[in-house]
Coordinates of C-alpha atoms and ligand atoms in Angstrom, one line a residue:
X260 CA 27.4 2.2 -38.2
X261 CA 27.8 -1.8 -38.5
X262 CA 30.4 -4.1 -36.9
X263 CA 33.2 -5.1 -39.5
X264 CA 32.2 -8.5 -37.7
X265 CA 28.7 -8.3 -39.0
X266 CA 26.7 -9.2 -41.9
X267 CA 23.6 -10.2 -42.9
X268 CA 22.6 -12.7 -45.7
X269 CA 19.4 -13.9 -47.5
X270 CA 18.8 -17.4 -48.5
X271 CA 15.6 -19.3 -50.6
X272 CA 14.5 -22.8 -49.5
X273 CA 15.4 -26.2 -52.6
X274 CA 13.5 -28.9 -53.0
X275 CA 15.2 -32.0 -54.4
X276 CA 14.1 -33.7 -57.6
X277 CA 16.1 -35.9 -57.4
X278 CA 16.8 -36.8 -53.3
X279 CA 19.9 -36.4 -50.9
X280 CA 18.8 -39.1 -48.2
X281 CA 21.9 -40.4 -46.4
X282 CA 25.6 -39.6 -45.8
X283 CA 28.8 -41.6 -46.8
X284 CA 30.4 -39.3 -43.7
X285 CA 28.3 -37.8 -41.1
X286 CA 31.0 -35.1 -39.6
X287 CA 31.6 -33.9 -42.7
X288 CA 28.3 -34.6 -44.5
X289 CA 29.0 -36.4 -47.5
X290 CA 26.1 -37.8 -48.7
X291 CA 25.5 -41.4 -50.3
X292 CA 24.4 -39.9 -53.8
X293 CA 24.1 -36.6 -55.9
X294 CA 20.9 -34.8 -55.8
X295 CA 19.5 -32.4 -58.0
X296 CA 17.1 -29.6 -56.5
X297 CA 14.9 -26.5 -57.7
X298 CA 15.8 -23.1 -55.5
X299 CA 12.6 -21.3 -55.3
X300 CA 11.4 -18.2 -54.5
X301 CA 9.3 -17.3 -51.6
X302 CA 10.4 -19.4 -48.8
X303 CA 12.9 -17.6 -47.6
X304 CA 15.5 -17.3 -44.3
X305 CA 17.4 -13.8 -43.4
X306 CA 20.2 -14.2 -41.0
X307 CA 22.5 -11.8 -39.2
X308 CA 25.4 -12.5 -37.6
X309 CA 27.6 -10.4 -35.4
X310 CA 30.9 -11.6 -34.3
X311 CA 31.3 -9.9 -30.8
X312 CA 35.3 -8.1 -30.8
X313 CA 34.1 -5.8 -28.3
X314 CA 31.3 -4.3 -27.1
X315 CA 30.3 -2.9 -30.1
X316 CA 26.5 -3.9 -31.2
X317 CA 24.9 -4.8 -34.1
X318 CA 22.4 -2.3 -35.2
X319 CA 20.5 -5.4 -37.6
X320 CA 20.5 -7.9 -35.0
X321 CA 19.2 -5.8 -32.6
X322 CA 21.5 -7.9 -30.2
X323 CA 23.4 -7.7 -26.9
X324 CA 20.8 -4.7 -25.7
X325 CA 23.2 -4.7 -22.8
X326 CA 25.8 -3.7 -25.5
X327 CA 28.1 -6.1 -22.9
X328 CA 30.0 -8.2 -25.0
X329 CA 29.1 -12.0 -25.3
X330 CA 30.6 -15.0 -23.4
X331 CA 29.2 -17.9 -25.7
X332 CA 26.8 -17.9 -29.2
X333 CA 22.9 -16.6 -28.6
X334 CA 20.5 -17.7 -31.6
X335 CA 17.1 -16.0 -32.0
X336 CA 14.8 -17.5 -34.4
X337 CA 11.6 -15.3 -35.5
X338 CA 12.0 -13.7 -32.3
X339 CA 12.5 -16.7 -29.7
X340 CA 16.0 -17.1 -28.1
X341 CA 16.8 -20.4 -28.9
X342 CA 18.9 -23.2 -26.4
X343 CA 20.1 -26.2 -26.5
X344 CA 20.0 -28.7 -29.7
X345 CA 19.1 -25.9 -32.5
X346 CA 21.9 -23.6 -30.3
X347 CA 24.7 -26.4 -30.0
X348 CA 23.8 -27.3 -33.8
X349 CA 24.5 -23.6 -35.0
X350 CA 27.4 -23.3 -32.4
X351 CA 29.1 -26.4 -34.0
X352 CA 28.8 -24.7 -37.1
X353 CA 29.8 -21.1 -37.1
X354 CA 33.1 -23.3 -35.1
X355 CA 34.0 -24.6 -38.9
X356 CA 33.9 -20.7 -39.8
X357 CA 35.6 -19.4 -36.8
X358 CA 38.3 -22.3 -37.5
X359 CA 39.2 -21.5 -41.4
X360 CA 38.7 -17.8 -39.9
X361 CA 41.6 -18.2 -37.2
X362 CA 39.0 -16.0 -34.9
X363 CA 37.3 -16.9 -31.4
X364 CA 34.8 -14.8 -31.2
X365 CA 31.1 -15.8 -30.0
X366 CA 28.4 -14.7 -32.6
X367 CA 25.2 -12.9 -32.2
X368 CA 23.0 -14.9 -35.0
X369 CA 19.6 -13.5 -35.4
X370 CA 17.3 -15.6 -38.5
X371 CA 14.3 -14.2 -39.4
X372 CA 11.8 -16.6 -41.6
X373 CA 9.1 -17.1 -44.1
X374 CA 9.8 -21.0 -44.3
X375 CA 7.5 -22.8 -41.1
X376 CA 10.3 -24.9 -39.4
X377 CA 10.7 -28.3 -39.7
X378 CA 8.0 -29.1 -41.7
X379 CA 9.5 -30.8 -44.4
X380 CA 9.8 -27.5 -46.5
X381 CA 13.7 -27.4 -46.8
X382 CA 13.6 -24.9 -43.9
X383 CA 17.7 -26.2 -43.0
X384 CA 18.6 -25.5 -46.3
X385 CA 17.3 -21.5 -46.2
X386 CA 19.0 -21.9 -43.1
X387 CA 22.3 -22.9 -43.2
X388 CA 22.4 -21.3 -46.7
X389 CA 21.9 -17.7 -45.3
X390 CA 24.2 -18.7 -41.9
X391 CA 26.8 -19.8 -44.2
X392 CA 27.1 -16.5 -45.9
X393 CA 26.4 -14.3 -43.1
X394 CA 29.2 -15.6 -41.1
X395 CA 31.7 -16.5 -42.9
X396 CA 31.5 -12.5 -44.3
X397 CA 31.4 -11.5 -40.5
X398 CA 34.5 -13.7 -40.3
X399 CA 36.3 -11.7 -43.1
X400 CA 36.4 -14.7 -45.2
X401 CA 36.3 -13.9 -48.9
X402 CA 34.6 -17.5 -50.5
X403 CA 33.7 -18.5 -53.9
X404 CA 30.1 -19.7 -53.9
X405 CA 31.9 -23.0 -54.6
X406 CA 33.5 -22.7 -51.1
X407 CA 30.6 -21.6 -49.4
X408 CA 28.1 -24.7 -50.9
X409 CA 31.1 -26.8 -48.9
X410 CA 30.7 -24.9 -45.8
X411 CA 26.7 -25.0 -45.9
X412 CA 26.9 -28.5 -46.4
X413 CA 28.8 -28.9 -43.0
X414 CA 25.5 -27.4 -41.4
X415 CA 22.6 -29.4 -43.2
X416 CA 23.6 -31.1 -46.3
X417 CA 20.4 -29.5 -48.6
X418 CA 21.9 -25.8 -48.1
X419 CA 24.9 -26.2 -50.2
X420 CA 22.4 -26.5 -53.0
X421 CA 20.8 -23.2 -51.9
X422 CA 23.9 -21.3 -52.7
X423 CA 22.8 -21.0 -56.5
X424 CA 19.4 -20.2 -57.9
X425 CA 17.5 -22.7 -60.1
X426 CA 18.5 -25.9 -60.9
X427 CA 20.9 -27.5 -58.9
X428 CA 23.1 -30.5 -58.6
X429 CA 25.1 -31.2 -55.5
X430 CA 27.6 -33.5 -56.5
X431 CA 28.5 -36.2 -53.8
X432 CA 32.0 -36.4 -54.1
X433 CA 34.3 -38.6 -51.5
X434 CA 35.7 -35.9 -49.5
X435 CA 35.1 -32.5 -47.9
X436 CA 37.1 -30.9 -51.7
X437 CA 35.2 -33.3 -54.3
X438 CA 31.5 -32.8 -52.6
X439 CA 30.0 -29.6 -53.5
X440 CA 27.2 -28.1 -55.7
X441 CA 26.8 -26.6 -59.2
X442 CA 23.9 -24.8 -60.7
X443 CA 23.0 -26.8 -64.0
X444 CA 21.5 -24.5 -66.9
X445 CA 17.9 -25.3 -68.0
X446 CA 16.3 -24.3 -70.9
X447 CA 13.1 -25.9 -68.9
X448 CA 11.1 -23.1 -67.1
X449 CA 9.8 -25.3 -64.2
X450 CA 7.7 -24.2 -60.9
X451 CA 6.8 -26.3 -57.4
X452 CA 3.4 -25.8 -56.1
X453 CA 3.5 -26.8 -52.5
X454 CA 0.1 -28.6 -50.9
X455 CA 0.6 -27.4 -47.4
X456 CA -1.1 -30.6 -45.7
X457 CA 0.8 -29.9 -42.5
X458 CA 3.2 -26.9 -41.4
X459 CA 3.6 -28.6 -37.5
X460 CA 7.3 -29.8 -36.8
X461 CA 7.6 -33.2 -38.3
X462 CA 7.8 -36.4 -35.6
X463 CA 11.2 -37.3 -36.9
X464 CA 14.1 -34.9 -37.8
X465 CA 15.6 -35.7 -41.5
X466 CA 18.6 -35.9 -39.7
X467 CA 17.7 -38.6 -37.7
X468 CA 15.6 -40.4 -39.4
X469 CA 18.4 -40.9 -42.3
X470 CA 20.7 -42.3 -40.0
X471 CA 18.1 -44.7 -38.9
X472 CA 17.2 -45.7 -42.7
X473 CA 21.1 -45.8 -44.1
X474 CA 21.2 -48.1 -40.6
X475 CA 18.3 -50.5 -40.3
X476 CA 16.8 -50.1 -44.3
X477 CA 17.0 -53.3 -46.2
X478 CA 15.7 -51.7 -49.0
X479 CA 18.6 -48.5 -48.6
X480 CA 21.4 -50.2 -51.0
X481 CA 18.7 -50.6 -53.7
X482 CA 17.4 -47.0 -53.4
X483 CA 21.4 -45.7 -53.6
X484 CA 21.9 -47.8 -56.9
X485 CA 18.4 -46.7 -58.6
X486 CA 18.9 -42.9 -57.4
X487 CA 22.8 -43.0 -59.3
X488 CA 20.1 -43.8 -62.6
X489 CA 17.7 -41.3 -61.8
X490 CA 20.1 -38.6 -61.7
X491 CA 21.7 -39.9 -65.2
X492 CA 18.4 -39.7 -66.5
X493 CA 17.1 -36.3 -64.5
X494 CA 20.1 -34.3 -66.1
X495 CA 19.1 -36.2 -69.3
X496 CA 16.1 -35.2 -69.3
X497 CA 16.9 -31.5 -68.2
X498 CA 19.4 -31.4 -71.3
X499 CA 16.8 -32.5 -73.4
X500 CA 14.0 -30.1 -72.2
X501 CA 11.9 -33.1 -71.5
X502 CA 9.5 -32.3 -69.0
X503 CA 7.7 -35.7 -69.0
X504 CA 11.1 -37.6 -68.5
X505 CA 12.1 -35.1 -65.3
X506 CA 8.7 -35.5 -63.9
X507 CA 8.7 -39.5 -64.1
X508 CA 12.0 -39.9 -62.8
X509 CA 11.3 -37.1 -59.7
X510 CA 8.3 -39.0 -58.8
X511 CA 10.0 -42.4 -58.9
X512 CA 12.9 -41.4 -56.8
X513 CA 11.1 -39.8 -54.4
X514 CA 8.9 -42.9 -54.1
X515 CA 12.1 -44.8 -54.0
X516 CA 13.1 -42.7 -50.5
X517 CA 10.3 -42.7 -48.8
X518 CA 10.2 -47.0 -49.4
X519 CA 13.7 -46.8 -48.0
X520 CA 12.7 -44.6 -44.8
X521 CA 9.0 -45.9 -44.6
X522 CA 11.4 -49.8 -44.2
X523 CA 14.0 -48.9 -41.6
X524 CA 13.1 -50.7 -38.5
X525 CA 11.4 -48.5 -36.9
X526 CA 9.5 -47.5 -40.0
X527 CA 9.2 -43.8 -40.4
X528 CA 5.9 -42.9 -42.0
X529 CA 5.3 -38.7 -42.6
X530 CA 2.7 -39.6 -44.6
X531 CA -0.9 -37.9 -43.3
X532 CA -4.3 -39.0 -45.1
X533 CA -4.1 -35.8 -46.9
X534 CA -0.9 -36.5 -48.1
X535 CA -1.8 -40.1 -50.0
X536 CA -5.4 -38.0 -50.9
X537 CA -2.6 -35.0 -52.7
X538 CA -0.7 -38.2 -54.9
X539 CA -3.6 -39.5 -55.9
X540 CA -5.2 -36.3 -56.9
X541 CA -2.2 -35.3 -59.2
X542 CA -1.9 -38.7 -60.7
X543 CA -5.5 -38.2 -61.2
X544 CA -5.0 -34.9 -63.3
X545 CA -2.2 -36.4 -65.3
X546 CA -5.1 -38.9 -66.5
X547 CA -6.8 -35.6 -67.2
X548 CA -4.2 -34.3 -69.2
X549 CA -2.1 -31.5 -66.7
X550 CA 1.8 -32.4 -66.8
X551 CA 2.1 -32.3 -63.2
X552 CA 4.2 -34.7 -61.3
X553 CA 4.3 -35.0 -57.0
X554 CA 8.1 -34.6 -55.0
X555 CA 7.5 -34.8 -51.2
X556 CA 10.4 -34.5 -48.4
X557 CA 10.6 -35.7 -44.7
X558 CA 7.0 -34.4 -44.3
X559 CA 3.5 -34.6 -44.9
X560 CA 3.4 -32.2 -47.4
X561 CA 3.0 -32.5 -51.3
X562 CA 5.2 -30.7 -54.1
X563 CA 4.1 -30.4 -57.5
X564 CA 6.4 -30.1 -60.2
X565 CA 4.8 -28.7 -63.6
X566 CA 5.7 -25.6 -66.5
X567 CA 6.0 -22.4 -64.8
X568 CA 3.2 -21.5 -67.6
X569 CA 0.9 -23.7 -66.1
X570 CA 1.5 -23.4 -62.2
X571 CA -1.7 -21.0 -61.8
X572 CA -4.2 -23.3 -63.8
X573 CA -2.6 -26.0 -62.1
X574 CA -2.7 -24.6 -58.5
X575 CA -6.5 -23.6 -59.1
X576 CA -6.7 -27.4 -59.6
X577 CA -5.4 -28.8 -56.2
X578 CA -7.4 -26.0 -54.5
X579 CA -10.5 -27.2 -55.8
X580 CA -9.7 -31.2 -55.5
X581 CA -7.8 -30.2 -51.8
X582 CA -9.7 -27.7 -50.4
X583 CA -8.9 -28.1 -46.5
X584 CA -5.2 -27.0 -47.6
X585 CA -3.4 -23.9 -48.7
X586 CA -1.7 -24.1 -52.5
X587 CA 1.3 -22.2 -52.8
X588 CA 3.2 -21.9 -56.5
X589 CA 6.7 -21.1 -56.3
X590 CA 8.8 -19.9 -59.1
X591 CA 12.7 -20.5 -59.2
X592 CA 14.5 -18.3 -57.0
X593 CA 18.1 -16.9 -56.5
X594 CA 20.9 -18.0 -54.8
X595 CA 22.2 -16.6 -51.4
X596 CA 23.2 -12.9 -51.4
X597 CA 24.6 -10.8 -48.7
X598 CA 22.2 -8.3 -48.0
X599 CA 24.6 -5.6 -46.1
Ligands
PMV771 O1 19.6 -31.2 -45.6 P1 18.8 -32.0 -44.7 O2 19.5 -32.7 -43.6 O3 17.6 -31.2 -44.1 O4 18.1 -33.2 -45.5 C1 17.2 -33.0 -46.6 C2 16.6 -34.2 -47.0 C3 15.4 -34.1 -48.0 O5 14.8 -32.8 -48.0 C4 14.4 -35.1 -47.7 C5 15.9 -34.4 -49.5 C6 16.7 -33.3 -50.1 O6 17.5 -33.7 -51.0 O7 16.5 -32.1 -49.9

């Protein structure tokens, strides 16, 4: 039988059409702009988390095999016990459940994942997504998906947008209330296709190398003021069912971030040859007559945005213009659900 302080919860990855790259308020992760992102299938993070009362054990997380109970939060990640940053990171976080909870227990959290980490793949958004809804059930707490996108958004800002399937928009707002996210209905059925050019843990977290560009960037103000357009013109273009519009305005603002980041002083540059040999090959086919537009992330790797009807054709494409890497299509996926 399971712990009532146990539950486990399933999460897809997002990747932003329109970016989140910098917060207004970095304990309580309020970013500078509104983003809009594509949840997507595949990709995906399950989490358990067991709230240790006693020393009862949790027959999903496989945890405590002493069945002792626990002095202080244990994370194991695709079966390696994890310590210090990704532990105190997760430990600072279940701390904002255990808070609104009024409990004190340490957790057992156990993440299984299909999503390689830190690659620039949204890997914190599957995450926190599936953390966020795992523990704050363990904790008893009964949220509305609004509540839980503001609680994932304490643990990596992206997750609150993987609360909800599809499209996405994760409004900034001013304060921890007002800065949540929303899914937005689409009559446009779109997919990602993901040119892996590098699954290694990038050299820079996003975390980091935000602060660094909201910091030291001279071009940051500029990319803040053009992104409040894009997104204007993104959920215009959504409304409208105009592909061509979103795909412009996708590439252009995630152009626009990686000017800002690849400016900061120190410049950070994710960019691999294969990745500037991935842009040109899709601007390429759009000379060729594919609607296919590029999105990338803090990362090497290349995202596709095209018509879910035309992800395979276009997919068979990149394979044969980018044969050293794999080519991946991902269709929209749901939001987080508890999984028992
Ligand atoms: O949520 P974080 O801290 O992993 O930052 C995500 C940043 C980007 O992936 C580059 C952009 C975005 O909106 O997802």
């Amino acid at each position: 039988m399971l712990s009532p302080y146990c539950a486990t919860a399933c999460a897809h990855a997002n990747i932003a059409l329109i970016k989140y790259w910098g917060k207004a308020d970095e304990s309580l992760v309020i970013p500078t702009t509104s983003s809009l992102s594509l949840t997507l299938d595949g990709l995906t993070t399950q989490t358990t988390v067991e709230f240790h009362a006693d020393d009862e054990s949790c027959e999903q997380a496989g945890a405590s095999a002493t069945g002792s109970p626990l002095l202080h939060d244990t994370l194991n990640i695709d079966g390696q016990e994890q310590i210090g940053t990704p532990l105190q990171r997760v430990s600072k976080f279940l701390d904002v459940i255990r808070e609104r909870a009024g409990i004190a227990l340490p957790a057992r959290v156990v993440s299984h994942n299909t999503v390689p980490f830190g690659a620039g793949l949204a890997s914190s958004a599957s995450a926190f997504a599936a953390l966020a809804a795992a523990a704050s059930r363990a904790a008893g707490l009964e949220l509305s998906d609004r509540e839980l996108s503001r609680i994932a958004r304490r643990g990596s800002g992206s997750a609150c947008r993987s609360i909800y399937g599809g499209l996405v928009k994760w409004n900034a707002g001013h304060d921890d209330e007002s800065s949540y996210a929303e899914p937005v209905e689409s009559p446009l059925d779109l997919a990602i296709i993901v040119v892996l050019i590098s699954a290694k843990e990038k050299p820079m977290s996003s975390r980091e190398a935000m602060r660094l560009t909201v910091r030291t960037s001279p071009l940051y103000p500029a990319w803040v003021c053009a992104s409040e357009v894009d997104m204007r013109d993104a959920l215009a273009a959504v409304s409208h069912s105009d592909l061509r519009a979103l795909g412009a305005v996708a590439e252009a603002n995630a152009l626009g971030m990686h000017a800002a980041m690849m400016s900061a002083r120190p410049g950070v540059v994710y960019w691999l040859p294969q990745t500037v040999a991935a842009l040109a090959a899709v601007r390429d086919m759009r000379t060729q007559g594919f609607d296919v537009w590029f999105t990338m992330d803090a990362g090497a790797n290349v995202k596709v945005l095209a018509l879910a009807s035309e992800a395979e054709h276009v997919a068979d494409e990149l394979r044969n213009r980018m044969p050293d890497c794999a080519v991946e299509v991902h269709h929209p996926g749901s939001g987080v659900r508890i999984v028992h």
